[in-house]
Coordinates of C-alpha atoms and ligand atoms in Angstrom, one line a residue:
M1 CA 65.2 104.7 102.9
S2 CA 66.7 106.7 100.1
C3 CA 70.3 107.5 99.6
S4 CA 72.3 109.3 97.0
L5 CA 75.0 107.4 95.2
S6 CA 77.8 108.8 93.3
G7 CA 78.6 108.0 89.6
S8 CA 81.7 106.2 90.6
F9 CA 79.7 103.9 92.9
F10 CA 77.4 103.0 90.0
H11 CA 80.4 102.4 87.8
Q12 CA 81.9 100.0 90.3
Q13 CA 78.5 98.2 90.6
E14 CA 78.4 97.7 86.8
M15 CA 81.9 96.6 86.4
T16 CA 82.6 92.8 86.5
V17 CA 85.3 91.9 88.9
R18 CA 86.4 88.4 88.6
Y19 CA 88.4 86.4 91.1
Q20 CA 91.2 84.2 90.0
D21 CA 92.9 81.8 92.5
V22 CA 96.6 81.3 92.1
V23 CA 98.4 78.6 93.9
C24 CA 102.1 79.1 94.9
A25 CA 104.4 76.5 96.3
F26 CA 107.1 77.1 98.9
I27 CA 109.3 74.2 97.9
V28 CA 111.7 73.6 100.7
E29 CA 115.1 72.2 99.9
D30 CA 115.9 68.8 101.3
K31 CA 118.5 69.5 104.1
Q32 CA 120.2 66.1 103.3
S33 CA 121.1 67.3 99.9
K34 CA 124.7 68.4 99.3
A35 CA 123.7 71.7 97.8
S36 CA 122.3 72.9 101.1
E37 CA 125.4 72.3 103.2
E38 CA 125.6 75.9 104.2
V39 CA 122.2 75.9 105.8
T40 CA 122.3 72.6 107.6
N41 CA 123.9 74.0 110.7
S42 CA 121.6 77.0 111.0
S43 CA 118.0 77.6 111.5
S44 CA 117.8 78.8 107.9
F45 CA 116.3 77.1 105.0
R46 CA 116.1 77.5 101.2
V47 CA 113.1 77.7 99.0
L48 CA 112.9 77.3 95.3
C49 CA 112.3 80.5 93.5
S50 CA 112.0 81.4 89.8
Q51 CA 112.9 84.6 87.9
R52 CA 110.4 85.6 85.3
Y53 CA 111.6 86.4 81.8
D54 CA 112.8 89.9 81.1
D55 CA 110.2 90.2 78.4
A56 CA 107.3 88.8 80.4
E57 CA 104.1 90.7 79.8
H58 CA 103.5 91.2 83.5
F59 CA 106.1 91.7 86.2
P60 CA 109.2 91.1 83.9
S61 CA 112.4 90.0 85.6
M62 CA 110.7 89.7 89.0
Y63 CA 111.1 86.6 91.2
E64 CA 108.2 84.4 92.2
F65 CA 107.4 81.1 93.9
P66 CA 106.5 78.3 91.5
G67 CA 102.8 78.1 90.8
G68 CA 100.0 79.5 88.7
K69 CA 96.3 80.0 88.1
V70 CA 93.9 77.3 89.1
D71 CA 92.1 75.8 86.1
E72 CA 88.4 75.1 86.2
G73 CA 87.6 71.9 88.2
E74 CA 91.1 71.7 89.7
T75 CA 91.9 71.4 93.4
H76 CA 94.7 73.6 94.6
I77 CA 97.0 70.7 95.1
Q78 CA 96.3 69.5 91.5
T79 CA 97.3 73.0 90.3
M80 CA 100.4 73.0 92.4
K81 CA 101.5 69.6 91.0
R82 CA 100.6 70.5 87.4
E83 CA 102.4 73.9 87.5
C84 CA 105.6 72.4 89.1
S85 CA 105.6 69.7 86.5
E86 CA 105.1 72.2 83.6
E87 CA 107.4 75.0 84.9
L88 CA 110.1 73.0 86.6
G89 CA 109.8 69.4 85.4
I90 CA 109.6 68.2 89.0
E91 CA 107.1 66.1 91.1
V92 CA 106.1 67.7 94.3
E93 CA 103.9 66.7 97.3
P94 CA 102.4 69.1 99.8
I95 CA 104.0 69.0 103.3
V96 CA 101.3 68.0 105.8
S97 CA 101.4 68.5 109.5
N98 CA 101.7 65.6 111.9
S99 CA 98.7 66.7 113.9
T100 CA 96.4 67.1 111.0
E101 CA 97.3 64.3 108.7
G102 CA 96.1 64.8 105.2
D103 CA 95.6 68.6 105.7
V104 CA 97.6 70.9 103.6
I105 CA 99.2 73.8 105.4
A106 CA 97.9 76.9 103.6
I107 CA 99.5 80.2 104.4
K108 CA 98.1 83.7 104.0
P109 CA 95.2 82.8 101.7
C110 CA 94.1 86.4 101.3
Y111 CA 96.7 88.1 99.2
S112 CA 94.9 89.8 96.4
F113 CA 95.6 92.5 93.9
H114 CA 94.2 94.0 90.8
H115 CA 95.5 93.1 87.5
E116 CA 94.6 93.9 83.9
P117 CA 95.6 91.0 81.7
K118 CA 95.8 91.9 78.0
Q119 CA 96.2 88.6 76.3
D120 CA 94.9 85.9 78.6
K121 CA 91.6 84.9 77.2
R122 CA 90.6 83.1 80.3
L123 CA 90.6 86.3 82.2
G124 CA 90.1 89.6 80.4
G125 CA 88.9 92.6 82.3
L126 CA 89.7 93.5 85.9
V127 CA 90.7 90.6 88.0
T128 CA 91.5 90.2 91.6
F129 CA 94.0 87.5 92.2
R130 CA 93.9 85.5 95.4
L131 CA 97.2 83.8 96.2
F132 CA 97.3 80.6 98.2
F133 CA 100.6 79.4 99.5
Y134 CA 101.5 75.8 100.3
W135 CA 104.6 74.3 101.7
A136 CA 105.8 71.5 99.5
K137 CA 108.7 69.1 98.8
I138 CA 110.3 67.5 95.8
V139 CA 109.7 63.7 95.5
N140 CA 111.4 61.1 93.4
N141 CA 114.7 63.0 93.3
S142 CA 113.4 65.0 90.3
Q143 CA 115.7 68.0 89.6
P144 CA 114.2 71.5 88.9
K145 CA 114.8 73.0 85.5
A146 CA 113.9 76.5 84.3
L147 CA 111.3 75.4 81.7
A148 CA 109.1 78.5 81.9
S149 CA 111.4 81.1 83.5
Q150 CA 114.9 82.5 82.9
K151 CA 116.3 81.0 86.2
V152 CA 115.4 78.8 89.1
E153 CA 117.4 79.0 92.3
W154 CA 117.3 77.8 95.9
L155 CA 117.3 81.0 98.1
T156 CA 117.4 81.7 101.8
P157 CA 115.1 84.4 103.2
E158 CA 118.1 86.7 103.4
Q159 CA 118.8 86.2 99.7
M160 CA 115.2 86.7 98.8
G161 CA 115.1 90.0 100.8
K162 CA 117.6 91.5 98.4
L163 CA 115.5 90.7 95.3
T164 CA 112.3 92.0 93.8
F165 CA 109.4 89.6 94.1
C166 CA 105.9 89.8 92.4
P167 CA 103.4 92.0 94.2
G168 CA 101.3 89.2 95.7
D169 CA 104.4 88.1 97.7
E170 CA 104.5 91.3 99.6
G171 CA 104.9 90.5 103.3
I172 CA 105.8 86.9 102.7
I173 CA 109.6 87.5 102.5
E174 CA 109.4 89.7 105.6
D175 CA 107.6 87.0 107.5
M176 CA 110.2 84.5 106.5
L177 CA 113.0 86.9 107.5
S178 CA 111.4 87.5 110.9
G179 CA 111.0 83.8 111.5
T180 CA 107.2 83.9 111.8
L181 CA 106.9 81.9 108.5
R182 CA 109.0 78.8 108.6
P183 CA 108.7 75.4 107.0
P184 CA 106.8 72.9 109.2
E185 CA 109.0 70.7 111.2
Ligands
8DG201 N1 103.4 81.9 90.3 C1 103.3 83.0 91.0 N2 102.6 84.0 90.7 C2 102.6 85.1 91.5 C3 103.4 85.1 92.7 N3 103.2 86.4 93.2 C4 102.4 87.1 92.4 O1 102.0 88.2 92.6 N4 102.0 86.3 91.3 C5 101.2 86.7 90.3 C6 101.9 86.8 89.0 C7 100.8 86.4 87.9 O2 100.2 87.6 87.5 C8 99.9 85.5 88.7 C9 100.1 84.1 88.5 O3 99.8 83.8 87.2 P1 100.7 82.7 86.3 O4 101.6 82.0 87.2 O5 99.7 81.9 85.5 O6 101.7 83.6 85.6 P2 101.6 84.2 84.2 O7 103.0 84.7 83.9 O8 101.0 83.3 83.1 O9 100.7 85.4 84.5 P3 100.2 86.6 83.8 O10 101.1 86.9 82.6 O11 98.7 86.4 83.5 O12 100.3 87.7 84.9 O13 100.1 85.8 90.1 C10 104.2 84.0 93.0 O14 104.9 84.0 94.0 N5 104.1 83.0 92.2

């Protein structure tokens, strides 16, 4: 069977589109901690968020969940732990469900968007990011510090809703606000 193909179709076929997995952690505040007094009596919760630098090459000043690109040979959980250590100086563990012991709860694994990195030598060219979200908690009482961002804050979904988050987080805040996305009990 023959078919006619437009120039733009050929262009797309020749273009290399790479995929880059990004792991993001929804780090839930420990409700026992003093700082979270205002949310202990409600169904609300707070999640650790960072604000990117004002002069960041991509998405300056926007908020994001801690995380980053998966390095070659890394599992998602290794990436999450490494990024949290590098960016926040904290040790985290994934929150696992009781019924599926050992399984990580992954949320919305299909967020993707196009991105044209200029400097990142690992990428180069057109890249589709796939964001994977995991619930996590801080262990060993380590305290988060803004080591790679201008600010880190514990935020409720209501507070997040008033801020601008990175494009891959589209829908996430709305889901937290509506209650469809909540930390596992
Ligand atoms: N860490 C993180 N990245 C996010 C989120 N939402 C979202 O769209 N992203 C995007 C921003 C980045 O382009 C990419 C993650 O890359 P990265 O954490 O290594 O950040 P980076 O500043 O070095 O990235 P970049 O300059 O290459 O964009 O995913 C999020 O909630 N957390």
